[in-house]
mmCIF file with all atom_site columns, C-alpha atoms in Angstrom:
data_model
loop_
_atom_site.group_PDB
_atom_site.id
_atom_site.type_symbol
_atom_site.label_atom_id
_atom_site.label_alt_id
_atom_site.label_comp_id
_atom_site.label_asym_id
_atom_site.label_entity_id
_atom_site.label_seq_id
_atom_site.pdbx_PDB_ins_code
_atom_site.Cartn_x
_atom_site.Cartn_y
_atom_site.Cartn_z
_atom_site.occupancy
_atom_site.B_iso_or_equiv
_atom_site.pdbx_formal_charge
_atom_site.auth_seq_id
_atom_site.auth_comp_id
_atom_site.auth_asym_id
_atom_site.auth_atom_id
_atom_site.pdbx_PDB_model_num
ATOM 1   C CA . MET A 1 1   ? 18.469  -5.070  -6.517  1.00 72.00 ? 1   MET A CA 1
ATOM 2   C CA . ILE A 1 2   ? 16.477  -1.615  -7.311  1.00 88.00 ? 2   ILE A CA 1
ATOM 3   C CA . LEU A 1 3   ? 13.423  -1.166  -5.715  1.00 95.00 ? 3   LEU A CA 1
ATOM 4   C CA . LEU A 1 4   ? 12.036  1.496   -7.511  1.00 95.00 ? 4   LEU A CA 1
ATOM 5   C CA . PRO A 1 5   ? 13.247  1.512   -11.148 1.00 95.00 ? 5   PRO A CA 1
ATOM 6   C CA . PRO A 1 6   ? 12.458  4.929   -13.020 1.00 96.00 ? 6   PRO A CA 1
ATOM 7   C CA . ASP A 1 7   ? 8.983   4.126   -14.790 1.00 96.00 ? 7   ASP A CA 1
ATOM 8   C CA . LEU A 1 8   ? 7.807   3.020   -11.541 1.00 97.00 ? 8   LEU A CA 1
ATOM 9   C CA . ARG A 1 9   ? 9.304   5.884   -9.722  1.00 97.00 ? 9   ARG A CA 1
ATOM 10  C CA . GLU A 1 10  ? 7.718   8.625   -12.594 1.00 98.00 ? 10  GLU A CA 1
ATOM 11  C CA . LYS A 1 11  ? 3.954   6.607   -11.965 1.00 97.00 ? 11  LYS A CA 1
ATOM 12  C CA . LEU A 1 12  ? 4.647   7.143   -8.652  1.00 98.00 ? 12  LEU A CA 1
ATOM 13  C CA . LEU A 1 13  ? 5.325   10.497  -8.641  1.00 98.00 ? 13  LEU A CA 1
ATOM 14  C CA . ALA A 1 14  ? 2.308   11.109  -10.899 1.00 97.00 ? 14  ALA A CA 1
ATOM 15  C CA . ASN A 1 15  ? 0.037   9.578   -7.986  1.00 97.00 ? 15  ASN A CA 1
ATOM 16  C CA . GLY A 1 16  ? 1.675   11.730  -5.349  1.00 97.00 ? 16  GLY A CA 1
ATOM 17  C CA . ALA A 1 17  ? 0.915   15.009  -7.013  1.00 96.00 ? 17  ALA A CA 1
ATOM 18  C CA . ASP A 1 18  ? -2.381  14.051  -7.184  1.00 93.00 ? 18  ASP A CA 1
ATOM 19  C CA . ARG A 1 19  ? -3.466  12.570  -3.666  1.00 86.00 ? 19  ARG A CA 1
ATOM 20  C CA . GLY A 1 20  ? -7.366  13.114  -3.542  1.00 84.00 ? 20  GLY A CA 1
ATOM 21  C CA . SER A 1 21  ? -7.591  10.109  -5.416  1.00 91.00 ? 21  SER A CA 1
ATOM 22  C CA . ASP A 1 22  ? -8.134  6.302   -4.355  1.00 95.00 ? 22  ASP A CA 1
ATOM 23  C CA . HIS A 1 23  ? -5.192  4.823   -6.285  1.00 97.00 ? 23  HIS A CA 1
ATOM 24  C CA . VAL A 1 24  ? -4.374  1.162   -7.358  1.00 97.00 ? 24  VAL A CA 1
ATOM 25  C CA . PRO A 1 25  ? -0.925  0.074   -5.461  1.00 98.00 ? 25  PRO A CA 1
ATOM 26  C CA . LEU A 1 26  ? 1.998   0.263   -8.106  1.00 98.00 ? 26  LEU A CA 1
ATOM 27  C CA . LEU A 1 27  ? 4.511   -1.189  -5.934  1.00 98.00 ? 27  LEU A CA 1
ATOM 28  C CA . LYS A 1 28  ? 4.918   -4.416  -3.406  1.00 98.00 ? 28  LYS A CA 1
ATOM 29  C CA . LEU A 1 29  ? 8.095   -4.863  -1.107  1.00 98.00 ? 29  LEU A CA 1
ATOM 30  C CA . PHE A 1 30  ? 8.377   -7.864  1.236   1.00 98.00 ? 30  PHE A CA 1
ATOM 31  C CA . ASN A 1 31  ? 10.802  -9.636  3.392   1.00 97.00 ? 31  ASN A CA 1
ATOM 32  C CA . PRO A 1 32  ? 11.613  -13.302 1.990   1.00 97.00 ? 32  PRO A CA 1
ATOM 33  C CA . CYS A 1 33  ? 12.521  -14.113 5.316   1.00 95.00 ? 33  CYS A CA 1
ATOM 34  C CA . GLY A 1 34  ? 9.365   -12.685 6.730   1.00 93.00 ? 34  GLY A CA 1
ATOM 35  C CA . ALA A 1 35  ? 5.903   -11.471 6.890   1.00 92.00 ? 35  ALA A CA 1
ATOM 36  C CA . ALA A 1 36  ? 6.943   -7.647  6.731   1.00 97.00 ? 36  ALA A CA 1
ATOM 37  C CA . THR A 1 37  ? 5.141   -6.268  3.689   1.00 98.00 ? 37  THR A CA 1
ATOM 38  C CA . TRP A 1 38  ? 4.293   -2.837  1.891   1.00 98.00 ? 38  TRP A CA 1
ATOM 39  C CA . LEU A 1 39  ? 2.220   -1.922  -1.083  1.00 98.00 ? 39  LEU A CA 1
ATOM 40  C CA . ALA A 1 40  ? 2.758   1.528   -2.372  1.00 98.00 ? 40  ALA A CA 1
ATOM 41  C CA . SER A 1 41  ? 0.580   3.615   -4.290  1.00 98.00 ? 41  SER A CA 1
ATOM 42  C CA . GLU A 1 42  ? 2.695   6.955   -4.021  1.00 98.00 ? 42  GLU A CA 1
ATOM 43  C CA . LEU A 1 43  ? 5.565   8.808   -3.885  1.00 98.00 ? 43  LEU A CA 1
ATOM 44  C CA . TYR A 1 44  ? 6.196   12.239  -2.751  1.00 98.00 ? 44  TYR A CA 1
ATOM 45  C CA . GLU A 1 45  ? 8.002   15.032  -4.164  1.00 97.00 ? 45  GLU A CA 1
ATOM 46  C CA . ASP A 1 46  ? 11.312  14.129  -1.715  1.00 97.00 ? 46  ASP A CA 1
ATOM 47  C CA . GLY A 1 47  ? 11.641  11.182  -3.976  1.00 97.00 ? 47  GLY A CA 1
ATOM 48  C CA . ASP A 1 48  ? 12.449  8.585   -0.574  1.00 98.00 ? 48  ASP A CA 1
ATOM 49  C CA . THR A 1 49  ? 8.467   9.095   1.154   1.00 98.00 ? 49  THR A CA 1
ATOM 50  C CA . LEU A 1 50  ? 5.976   6.296   -0.205  1.00 98.00 ? 50  LEU A CA 1
ATOM 51  C CA . PHE A 1 51  ? 2.227   6.199   1.050   1.00 98.00 ? 51  PHE A CA 1
ATOM 52  C CA . GLY A 1 52  ? 0.238   3.293   0.839   1.00 98.00 ? 52  GLY A CA 1
ATOM 53  C CA . LEU A 1 53  ? -0.487  -0.030  3.357   1.00 98.00 ? 53  LEU A CA 1
ATOM 54  C CA . ALA A 1 54  ? 2.633   -1.451  5.705   1.00 98.00 ? 54  ALA A CA 1
ATOM 55  C CA . ASP A 1 55  ? 2.331   -4.622  6.915   1.00 98.00 ? 55  ASP A CA 1
ATOM 56  C CA . LEU A 1 56  ? 5.159   -5.380  9.456   1.00 96.00 ? 56  LEU A CA 1
ATOM 57  C CA . GLY A 1 57  ? 3.842   -8.848  10.641  1.00 94.00 ? 57  GLY A CA 1
ATOM 58  C CA . PHE A 1 58  ? 2.406   -8.412  13.997  1.00 93.00 ? 58  PHE A CA 1
ATOM 59  C CA . GLY A 1 59  ? -1.314  -8.841  12.889  1.00 93.00 ? 59  GLY A CA 1
ATOM 60  C CA . CYS A 1 60  ? -1.805  -4.661  12.405  1.00 93.00 ? 60  CYS A CA 1
ATOM 61  C CA . PRO A 1 61  ? -1.602  -3.530  9.115   1.00 97.00 ? 61  PRO A CA 1
ATOM 62  C CA . GLU A 1 62  ? -1.921  0.471   8.448   1.00 96.00 ? 62  GLU A CA 1
ATOM 63  C CA . MET A 1 63  ? -1.689  2.902   5.939   1.00 97.00 ? 63  MET A CA 1
ATOM 64  C CA . GLY A 1 64  ? -0.032  5.527   5.861   1.00 97.00 ? 64  GLY A CA 1
ATOM 65  C CA . VAL A 1 65  ? 3.657   7.126   4.825   1.00 98.00 ? 65  VAL A CA 1
ATOM 66  C CA . PHE A 1 66  ? 7.556   4.668   5.125   1.00 98.00 ? 66  PHE A CA 1
ATOM 67  C CA . SER A 1 67  ? 10.537  5.599   4.041   1.00 98.00 ? 67  SER A CA 1
ATOM 68  C CA . LEU A 1 68  ? 12.368  3.975   0.465   1.00 98.00 ? 68  LEU A CA 1
ATOM 69  C CA . THR A 1 69  ? 15.650  4.420   1.970   1.00 97.00 ? 69  THR A CA 1
ATOM 70  C CA . GLU A 1 70  ? 14.818  2.703   5.393   1.00 97.00 ? 70  GLU A CA 1
ATOM 71  C CA . ILE A 1 71  ? 13.234  0.069   3.704   1.00 98.00 ? 71  ILE A CA 1
ATOM 72  C CA . ALA A 1 72  ? 16.684  -0.441  1.692   1.00 97.00 ? 72  ALA A CA 1
ATOM 73  C CA . ARG A 1 73  ? 18.753  -0.393  4.204   1.00 97.00 ? 73  ARG A CA 1
ATOM 74  C CA . ILE A 1 74  ? 17.081  -3.261  6.155   1.00 96.00 ? 74  ILE A CA 1
ATOM 75  C CA . ARG A 1 75  ? 19.435  -6.489  6.180   1.00 96.00 ? 75  ARG A CA 1
ATOM 76  C CA . LEU A 1 76  ? 18.255  -10.126 6.531   1.00 96.00 ? 76  LEU A CA 1
ATOM 77  C CA . PRO A 1 77  ? 19.903  -13.191 7.653   1.00 95.00 ? 77  PRO A CA 1
ATOM 78  C CA . TYR A 1 78  ? 21.712  -15.036 4.761   1.00 93.00 ? 78  TYR A CA 1
ATOM 79  C CA . GLY A 1 79  ? 22.609  -11.797 2.776   1.00 94.00 ? 79  GLY A CA 1
ATOM 80  C CA . LEU A 1 80  ? 18.924  -11.088 1.619   1.00 96.00 ? 80  LEU A CA 1
ATOM 81  C CA . ARG A 1 81  ? 17.598  -7.932  1.464   1.00 97.00 ? 81  ARG A CA 1
ATOM 82  C CA . ILE A 1 82  ? 13.601  -6.084  0.826   1.00 98.00 ? 82  ILE A CA 1
ATOM 83  C CA . GLU A 1 83  ? 12.544  -7.377  -2.498  1.00 98.00 ? 83  GLU A CA 1
ATOM 84  C CA . ARG A 1 84  ? 10.262  -5.986  -4.734  1.00 98.00 ? 84  ARG A CA 1
ATOM 85  C CA . ASP A 1 85  ? 7.391   -8.322  -6.085  1.00 97.00 ? 85  ASP A CA 1
ATOM 86  C CA . TRP A 1 86  ? 8.001   -8.469  -10.122 1.00 95.00 ? 86  TRP A CA 1
ATOM 87  C CA . TYR A 1 87  ? 5.143   -9.670  -10.541 1.00 95.00 ? 87  TYR A CA 1
ATOM 88  C CA . PHE A 1 88  ? 2.324   -7.445  -8.188  1.00 97.00 ? 88  PHE A CA 1
ATOM 89  C CA . THR A 1 89  ? -0.508  -6.226  -10.221 1.00 96.00 ? 89  THR A CA 1
ATOM 90  C CA . ALA A 1 90  ? -3.282  -4.705  -7.611  1.00 96.00 ? 90  ALA A CA 1
ATOM 91  C CA . ARG A 1 91  ? -6.365  -4.775  -9.224  1.00 94.00 ? 91  ARG A CA 1
ATOM 92  C CA . PHE A 1 92  ? -8.157  -2.327  -6.264  1.00 96.00 ? 92  PHE A CA 1
ATOM 93  C CA . GLY A 1 93  ? -7.810  0.922   -4.862  1.00 96.00 ? 93  GLY A CA 1
ATOM 94  C CA . LEU A 1 94  ? -5.163  1.188   -1.888  1.00 97.00 ? 94  LEU A CA 1
ATOM 95  C CA . THR A 1 95  ? -8.339  1.557   0.375   1.00 96.00 ? 95  THR A CA 1
ATOM 96  C CA . VAL A 1 96  ? -9.487  -1.974  -0.897  1.00 96.00 ? 96  VAL A CA 1
ATOM 97  C CA . TYR A 1 97  ? -6.640  -3.685  0.303   1.00 97.00 ? 97  TYR A CA 1
ATOM 98  C CA . ALA A 1 98  ? -6.752  -1.707  3.646   1.00 97.00 ? 98  ALA A CA 1
ATOM 99  C CA . ASP A 1 99  ? -10.158 -3.146  4.272   1.00 95.00 ? 99  ASP A CA 1
ATOM 100 C CA . ALA A 1 100 ? -9.157  -6.606  3.286   1.00 96.00 ? 100 ALA A CA 1
ATOM 101 C CA . ALA A 1 101 ? -5.953  -6.516  5.391   1.00 96.00 ? 101 ALA A CA 1
ATOM 102 C CA . ARG A 1 102 ? -8.329  -5.161  8.696   1.00 94.00 ? 102 ARG A CA 1
ATOM 103 C CA . ILE A 1 103 ? -10.374 -8.355  8.278   1.00 93.00 ? 103 ILE A CA 1
ATOM 104 C CA . ALA A 1 104 ? -7.553  -10.797 7.639   1.00 95.00 ? 104 ALA A CA 1
ATOM 105 C CA . GLY A 1 105 ? -5.018  -9.287  9.885   1.00 95.00 ? 105 GLY A CA 1
ATOM 106 C CA . ARG A 1 106 ? -1.960  -9.046  7.054   1.00 96.00 ? 106 ARG A CA 1
ATOM 107 C CA . ILE A 1 107 ? -1.700  -7.793  3.346   1.00 97.00 ? 107 ILE A CA 1
ATOM 108 C CA . THR A 1 108 ? -3.496  -10.559 1.309   1.00 96.00 ? 108 THR A CA 1
ATOM 109 C CA . GLU A 1 109 ? -4.155  -10.814 -2.226  1.00 95.00 ? 109 GLU A CA 1
ATOM 110 C CA . ALA A 1 110 ? -6.805  -13.441 -1.796  1.00 95.00 ? 110 ALA A CA 1
ATOM 111 C CA . GLU A 1 111 ? -9.090  -13.012 -4.804  1.00 94.00 ? 111 GLU A CA 1
ATOM 112 C CA . ALA A 1 112 ? -12.936 -13.355 -2.779  1.00 95.00 ? 112 ALA A CA 1
ATOM 113 C CA . LEU A 1 113 ? -11.336 -11.517 0.080   1.00 94.00 ? 113 LEU A CA 1
ATOM 114 C CA . LEU A 1 114 ? -10.338 -8.342  -1.768  1.00 95.00 ? 114 LEU A CA 1
ATOM 115 C CA . SER A 1 115 ? -13.826 -8.764  -3.903  1.00 93.00 ? 115 SER A CA 1
ATOM 116 C CA . THR A 1 116 ? -15.901 -8.817  -1.071  1.00 92.00 ? 116 THR A CA 1
ATOM 117 C CA . ALA A 1 117 ? -13.790 -5.607  0.352   1.00 92.00 ? 117 ALA A CA 1
ATOM 118 C CA . ALA A 1 118 ? -14.567 -4.066  -3.277  1.00 92.00 ? 118 ALA A CA 1
ATOM 119 C CA . ARG A 1 119 ? -18.501 -4.723  -2.899  1.00 90.00 ? 119 ARG A CA 1
ATOM 120 C CA . THR A 1 120 ? -18.673 -3.591  0.308   1.00 89.00 ? 120 THR A CA 1
ATOM 121 C CA . ARG A 1 121 ? -17.117 -0.503  -0.117  1.00 85.00 ? 121 ARG A CA 1
ATOM 122 C CA . GLN A 1 122 ? -19.338 0.166   -2.926  1.00 83.00 ? 122 GLN A CA 1
ATOM 123 C CA . LEU A 1 123 ? -22.316 -0.810  -1.195  1.00 75.00 ? 123 LEU A CA 1
ATOM 124 C CA . ARG A 1 124 ? -21.175 2.201   1.513   1.00 67.00 ? 124 ARG A CA 1
ATOM 125 C CA . ILE A 1 125 ? -24.060 4.826   1.565   1.00 47.00 ? 125 ILE A CA 1
ATOM 126 C CA . PRO A 1 126 ? -22.316 8.555   1.139   1.00 51.00 ? 126 PRO A CA 1
ATOM 127 C CA . ARG A 1 127 ? -22.418 11.136  4.004   1.00 49.00 ? 127 ARG A CA 1
ATOM 128 C CA . ASN A 1 128 ? -25.262 13.250  3.876   1.00 49.00 ? 128 ASN A CA 1
ATOM 129 C CA . PRO A 1 129 ? -23.548 16.637  3.413   1.00 57.00 ? 129 PRO A CA 1
ATOM 130 C CA . GLU A 1 130 ? -26.973 18.430  5.483   1.00 57.00 ? 130 GLU A CA 1
ATOM 131 C CA . ILE A 1 131 ? -26.001 16.368  8.479   1.00 50.00 ? 131 ILE A CA 1
ATOM 132 C CA . PRO A 1 132 ? -23.042 17.360  10.522  1.00 56.00 ? 132 PRO A CA 1
ATOM 133 C CA . ARG A 1 133 ? -20.110 15.894  11.174  1.00 54.00 ? 133 ARG A CA 1
ATOM 134 C CA . ASN A 1 134 ? -19.510 14.554  14.931  1.00 50.00 ? 134 ASN A CA 1
ATOM 135 C CA . PRO A 1 135 ? -16.921 16.600  16.082  1.00 55.00 ? 135 PRO A CA 1
ATOM 136 C CA . HIS A 1 136 ? -15.905 13.702  18.307  1.00 53.00 ? 136 HIS A CA 1
ATOM 137 C CA . GLY A 1 137 ? -15.224 10.734  15.657  1.00 45.00 ? 137 GLY A CA 1
#
């Protein structure tokens, strides 16, 4: 199976060229035998490095970069490989999926949890630029 068809590659590359935005994930990869799931919203110029949300099934999903080549090389029992979810359609930006994943301990598509994470994110008060940032976090 082709994990990243040309049309999707172009969309992810366009998002990768505009890294300042909270892009909607366009690609969902998953382990059909386990809990590992990846949501990708950007592809870097090298054509291999994806940016998104990765959940390897240990209860601590993280945003970051991962290699398409490495994911494609994974061999699973019964001759299976990592698959692309052909029916995945994101409704929110990647940060909403990350917020919901932190609450659930895994990447989730639960509508109620994603909607709550989206509302919470919308209600956050922007930082006042007149107040200096804390250099220690």
